[in-house]
mmCIF file of C-alpha atoms in Angstrom:
data_model
loop_
_atom_site.group_PDB
_atom_site.id
_atom_site.type_symbol
_atom_site.label_atom_id
_atom_site.label_comp_id
_atom_site.label_asym_id
_atom_site.label_seq_id
_atom_site.Cartn_x
_atom_site.Cartn_y
_atom_site.Cartn_z
ATOM 1 C CA MET Q 1 -0.255 -0.017 -0.160
ATOM 2 C CA ILE Q 2 3.093 2.577 0.998
ATOM 3 C CA GLN Q 3 4.746 1.891 -2.006
ATOM 4 C CA GLU Q 4 1.647 2.062 -4.416
ATOM 5 C CA PHE Q 5 0.953 5.317 -2.387
ATOM 6 C CA LYS Q 6 4.598 6.835 -2.992
ATOM 7 C CA SER Q 7 4.754 5.772 -6.649
ATOM 8 C CA GLU Q 8 1.166 7.969 -7.042
ATOM 9 C CA MET Q 9 2.974 10.693 -5.699
ATOM 10 C CA LEU Q 10 6.129 10.378 -7.578
ATOM 11 C CA THR Q 11 3.844 10.637 -10.960
ATOM 12 C CA ALA Q 12 2.375 13.766 -9.577
ATOM 13 C CA PHE Q 13 4.917 15.571 -8.378
ATOM 14 C CA GLU Q 14 8.666 16.128 -8.566
ATOM 15 C CA MET Q 15 9.939 14.582 -5.203
ATOM 16 C CA THR Q 16 12.795 12.381 -3.406
ATOM 17 C CA ASP Q 17 12.364 9.294 -1.738
ATOM 18 C CA LEU Q 18 14.872 10.000 1.215
ATOM 19 C CA GLY Q 19 14.364 6.540 2.749
ATOM 20 C CA GLU Q 20 12.960 6.036 6.415
ATOM 21 C CA MET Q 21 12.332 9.564 8.738
ATOM 22 C CA SER Q 22 15.152 9.767 10.905
ATOM 23 C CA TYR Q 23 14.773 14.277 12.284
ATOM 24 C CA PHE Q 24 12.124 16.075 11.783
ATOM 25 C CA LEU Q 25 11.973 19.581 13.040
ATOM 26 C CA GLY Q 26 14.084 18.755 16.218
ATOM 27 C CA MET Q 27 12.373 15.359 16.988
ATOM 28 C CA GLU Q 28 14.627 12.628 16.596
ATOM 29 C CA ILE Q 29 12.633 9.431 15.023
ATOM 30 C CA SER Q 30 14.246 6.081 15.642
ATOM 31 C CA GLN Q 31 11.961 2.985 13.452
ATOM 32 C CA SER Q 32 12.927 -0.601 14.367
ATOM 33 C CA GLN Q 33 10.369 -4.206 14.558
ATOM 34 C CA LYS Q 34 9.271 -2.931 18.325
ATOM 35 C CA GLY Q 35 7.644 -0.094 17.071
ATOM 36 C CA ILE Q 36 8.740 3.783 16.864
ATOM 37 C CA PHE Q 37 10.487 5.957 18.863
ATOM 38 C CA ILE Q 38 10.550 9.920 19.382
ATOM 39 C CA CYS Q 39 12.734 12.263 21.049
ATOM 40 C CA GLN Q 40 14.395 15.168 20.824
ATOM 41 C CA ARG Q 41 18.019 14.418 22.589
ATOM 42 C CA LYS Q 42 19.755 16.977 20.251
ATOM 43 C CA TYR Q 43 17.373 19.913 21.090
ATOM 44 C CA ALA Q 44 17.511 19.538 24.746
ATOM 45 C CA TYR Q 45 20.785 19.444 24.435
ATOM 46 C CA GLU Q 46 20.717 22.665 22.704
ATOM 47 C CA ILE Q 47 18.358 24.602 25.571
ATOM 48 C CA LEU Q 48 20.714 22.762 28.471
ATOM 49 C CA LYS Q 49 23.617 25.089 26.713
ATOM 50 C CA ILE Q 50 21.662 27.887 26.075
ATOM 51 C CA PHE Q 51 20.914 28.259 29.520
ATOM 52 C CA SER Q 52 24.737 27.398 30.611
ATOM 53 C CA MET Q 53 23.079 23.973 32.359
ATOM 54 C CA GLU Q 54 24.954 21.446 30.328
ATOM 55 C CA ASN Q 55 27.301 20.461 33.501
ATOM 56 C CA SER Q 56 23.924 20.840 35.873
ATOM 57 C CA LYS Q 57 23.674 18.207 38.821
ATOM 58 C CA PRO Q 58 21.030 16.097 37.798
ATOM 59 C CA ILE Q 59 17.833 15.436 39.576
ATOM 60 C CA GLY Q 60 14.888 12.837 39.856
ATOM 61 C CA THR Q 61 11.436 15.269 39.762
ATOM 62 C CA PRO Q 62 10.854 18.351 37.350
ATOM 63 C CA LEU Q 63 9.378 20.910 40.608
ATOM 64 C CA CYS Q 64 9.584 20.118 44.207
ATOM 65 C CA GLN Q 65 6.859 18.834 45.641
ATOM 66 C CA ILE Q 66 6.056 21.167 48.590
ATOM 67 C CA LEU Q 67 7.170 24.298 46.980
ATOM 68 C CA LYS Q 68 3.573 26.772 46.198
ATOM 69 C CA LEU Q 69 4.447 29.357 43.402
ATOM 70 C CA CYS Q 70 2.618 32.337 43.204
ATOM 71 C CA LYS Q 71 2.312 35.534 41.076
ATOM 72 C CA ASP Q 72 3.547 37.876 43.982
ATOM 73 C CA ASP Q 73 6.057 36.132 45.655
ATOM 74 C CA LYS Q 74 8.021 39.332 47.264
ATOM 75 C CA SER Q 75 11.604 37.970 45.859
ATOM 76 C CA ASP Q 76 13.097 40.006 42.783
ATOM 77 C CA LYS Q 77 12.533 39.953 39.157
ATOM 78 C CA VAL Q 78 14.412 38.380 36.524
ATOM 79 C CA ASP Q 79 14.297 39.518 32.884
ATOM 80 C CA VAL Q 80 11.404 38.667 31.075
ATOM 81 C CA GLY Q 81 12.934 37.971 27.560
ATOM 82 C CA ILE Q 82 14.619 35.094 29.074
ATOM 83 C CA TYR Q 83 12.192 33.670 31.637
ATOM 84 C CA ARG Q 84 9.960 33.737 28.454
ATOM 85 C CA SER Q 85 12.218 31.872 26.381
ATOM 86 C CA LEU Q 86 12.914 29.147 28.368
ATOM 87 C CA ILE Q 87 9.734 28.480 28.905
ATOM 88 C CA GLY Q 88 8.971 28.492 25.038
ATOM 89 C CA CYS Q 89 11.838 25.244 24.919
ATOM 90 C CA LEU Q 90 9.907 23.778 27.230
ATOM 91 C CA LEU Q 91 6.603 23.619 26.113
ATOM 92 C CA TYR Q 92 8.200 22.818 22.282
ATOM 93 C CA LEU Q 93 10.121 19.997 24.597
ATOM 94 C CA THR Q 94 6.575 18.626 25.887
ATOM 95 C CA SER Q 95 6.095 17.116 22.185
ATOM 96 C CA THR Q 96 7.780 14.385 23.157
ATOM 97 C CA ARG Q 97 8.469 14.761 26.504
ATOM 98 C CA LEU Q 98 4.807 14.198 28.670
ATOM 99 C CA ASP Q 99 6.402 14.327 31.752
ATOM 100 C CA LEU Q 100 7.636 17.724 31.235
ATOM 101 C CA THR Q 101 3.697 18.977 30.662
ATOM 102 C CA PHE Q 102 2.564 19.995 34.156
ATOM 103 C CA ALA Q 103 6.043 22.173 35.120
ATOM 104 C CA ALA Q 104 5.940 23.586 32.118
ATOM 105 C CA SER Q 105 2.160 24.773 32.467
ATOM 106 C CA LEU Q 106 2.795 25.874 35.338
ATOM 107 C CA LEU Q 107 5.253 27.916 35.168
ATOM 108 C CA SER Q 108 4.337 29.792 32.150
ATOM 109 C CA ARG Q 109 1.397 30.996 34.491
ATOM 110 C CA PHE Q 110 4.086 33.556 35.520
ATOM 111 C CA MET Q 111 5.631 34.993 32.003
ATOM 112 C CA ASN Q 112 4.100 38.280 32.657
ATOM 113 C CA SER Q 113 6.147 39.449 36.017
ATOM 114 C CA PRO Q 114 9.198 36.001 36.391
ATOM 115 C CA SER Q 115 10.917 36.371 39.548
ATOM 116 C CA VAL Q 116 13.679 34.725 40.630
ATOM 117 C CA THR Q 117 11.631 32.405 42.571
ATOM 118 C CA HIS Q 118 9.876 31.240 39.174
ATOM 119 C CA PHE Q 119 13.333 31.235 37.721
ATOM 120 C CA GLN Q 120 14.797 28.629 39.973
ATOM 121 C CA ALA Q 121 12.258 26.495 39.669
ATOM 122 C CA ALA Q 122 12.091 26.301 35.653
ATOM 123 C CA LYS Q 123 16.147 25.759 36.274
ATOM 124 C CA ARG Q 124 15.321 22.808 38.702
ATOM 125 C CA VAL Q 125 13.337 21.197 35.534
ATOM 126 C CA LEU Q 126 16.665 22.076 33.617
ATOM 127 C CA ARG Q 127 18.677 19.940 35.704
ATOM 128 C CA TYR Q 128 15.975 17.100 35.621
ATOM 129 C CA LEU Q 129 16.203 17.364 31.554
ATOM 130 C CA ARG Q 130 20.016 17.066 32.434
ATOM 131 C CA GLY Q 131 19.583 13.482 33.767
ATOM 132 C CA SER Q 132 16.789 12.584 31.136
ATOM 133 C CA MET Q 133 17.741 13.351 27.733
ATOM 134 C CA ASP Q 134 17.503 9.985 26.486
ATOM 135 C CA HIS Q 135 13.571 9.832 27.723
ATOM 136 C CA GLY Q 136 10.727 10.339 24.704
ATOM 137 C CA ILE Q 137 7.753 8.470 23.565
ATOM 138 C CA MET Q 138 8.086 4.884 22.137
ATOM 139 C CA PHE Q 139 5.314 3.750 19.924
ATOM 140 C CA LYS Q 140 4.882 0.274 20.798
ATOM 141 C CA LYS Q 141 3.692 -2.180 17.787
ATOM 142 C CA VAL Q 142 0.755 -4.231 19.266
ATOM 143 C CA ASP Q 143 -1.424 -7.123 17.794
ATOM 144 C CA LYS Q 144 -4.706 -5.726 19.603
ATOM 145 C CA MET Q 145 -5.721 -2.609 20.555
ATOM 146 C CA GLU Q 146 -6.837 -1.695 23.868
ATOM 147 C CA LEU Q 147 -8.057 1.601 25.597
ATOM 148 C CA ILE Q 148 -5.982 2.888 29.100
ATOM 149 C CA GLY Q 149 -6.117 5.742 30.692
ATOM 150 C CA TYR Q 150 -4.537 7.101 33.710
ATOM 151 C CA THR Q 151 -5.088 10.684 35.702
ATOM 152 C CA ASP Q 152 -3.827 12.363 38.469
ATOM 153 C CA SER Q 153 -4.754 15.648 40.263
ATOM 154 C CA TYR Q 154 -2.827 18.476 42.220
ATOM 155 C CA TRP Q 155 -5.634 19.476 44.380
ATOM 156 C CA VAL Q 156 -5.835 23.535 45.411
ATOM 157 C CA GLY Q 157 -2.247 23.792 43.338
ATOM 158 C CA SER Q 158 -2.423 27.712 42.051
ATOM 159 C CA ILE Q 159 -2.172 29.983 45.581
ATOM 160 C CA ASP Q 160 -3.865 32.555 43.329
ATOM 161 C CA ASP Q 161 -6.820 31.654 42.131
ATOM 162 C CA MET Q 162 -7.941 27.955 44.210
ATOM 163 C CA ARG Q 163 -8.062 26.116 41.273
ATOM 164 C CA SER Q 164 -7.200 22.422 41.067
ATOM 165 C CA THR Q 165 -5.302 20.878 38.138
ATOM 166 C CA TYR Q 166 -5.834 17.711 36.616
ATOM 167 C CA GLY Q 167 -4.065 15.620 33.894
ATOM 168 C CA PHE Q 168 -4.623 13.043 32.382
ATOM 169 C CA PHE Q 169 -3.400 10.383 29.226
ATOM 170 C CA LEU Q 170 -4.939 7.715 26.988
ATOM 171 C CA TYR Q 171 -2.696 5.048 25.290
ATOM 172 C CA ASN Q 172 -3.391 4.160 21.571
ATOM 173 C CA TRP Q 173 -4.921 7.618 21.518
ATOM 174 C CA VAL Q 174 -1.890 9.037 22.763
ATOM 175 C CA CYS Q 175 -4.494 12.100 24.204
ATOM 176 C CA PRO Q 176 -2.556 13.721 27.031
ATOM 177 C CA GLY Q 177 -4.391 16.632 28.842
ATOM 178 C CA LEU Q 178 -3.626 19.116 31.439
ATOM 179 C CA SER Q 179 -6.629 21.957 32.789
ATOM 180 C CA ARG Q 180 -7.536 23.768 35.647
ATOM 181 C CA TYR Q 181 -11.248 23.562 37.109
ATOM 182 C CA CYS Q 182 -12.180 26.016 40.057
ATOM 183 C CA VAL Q 183 -14.737 23.264 41.294
ATOM 184 C CA MET Q 184 -14.667 23.452 45.020
ATOM 185 C CA GLU Q 185 -14.120 20.209 46.010
ATOM 186 C CA SER Q 186 -14.226 19.101 50.137
ATOM 187 C CA GLY Q 187 -10.512 17.627 49.661
ATOM 188 C CA CYS Q 188 -7.754 15.666 47.701
ATOM 189 C CA VAL Q 189 -10.154 12.888 46.785
ATOM 190 C CA ALA Q 190 -12.421 14.426 45.667
ATOM 191 C CA SER Q 191 -10.462 16.480 43.143
ATOM 192 C CA LEU Q 192 -8.589 13.072 41.949
ATOM 193 C CA TYR Q 193 -12.979 11.750 41.383
ATOM 194 C CA TYR Q 194 -13.622 14.723 39.576
ATOM 195 C CA ALA Q 195 -10.301 14.162 37.782
ATOM 196 C CA ARG Q 196 -11.458 10.213 36.704
ATOM 197 C CA LEU Q 197 -14.558 11.839 35.893
ATOM 198 C CA ARG Q 198 -13.697 14.014 33.113
ATOM 199 C CA ASN Q 199 -11.097 11.525 31.750
ATOM 200 C CA LEU Q 200 -14.147 9.046 31.115
ATOM 201 C CA LYS Q 201 -15.427 11.730 29.016
ATOM 202 C CA TRP Q 202 -12.885 11.492 26.636
ATOM 203 C CA ALA Q 203 -12.079 8.372 26.419
#
């Protein structure tokens, strides 16, 4: 089927067959019998070099679990352009690094007036990236399609508006999502229950 389609395209358009895709828009693509693996290893290393973090000490998590960020944290302000550039790089990395989605989303809320605290949190993400540059997405070859979903919730994660954040992921659809909501839950368990209901709506 693929060869037939390629022959028709070569007949209709002037084009060259470059073989299997291995690199596209900063994404490295590796194809094998097991499936297709996509990562942004080179792009991640370039980000580390730009922000002088290529020799930083790796860390196991992108964010500090007990840290609660807010817009007005009383710490000194940092250069808006540099902070926005860093967050933009992290957001582009989420194309293949779903483990960075929440951190990038959270830190992007402070792009209008970033502080030293926000910038330090962003640099922590780079330290996590330093130790996980080989991570990516593996599209495995399977004989049976099975829909599997995961969800989690960050109860009242935003101090500024007291909103919770929920995230979900549906396998086979490769459908990640992250959203904030303002339902006033009675606790963390209620927040998780709400997140799972939202995930079921997508499924």
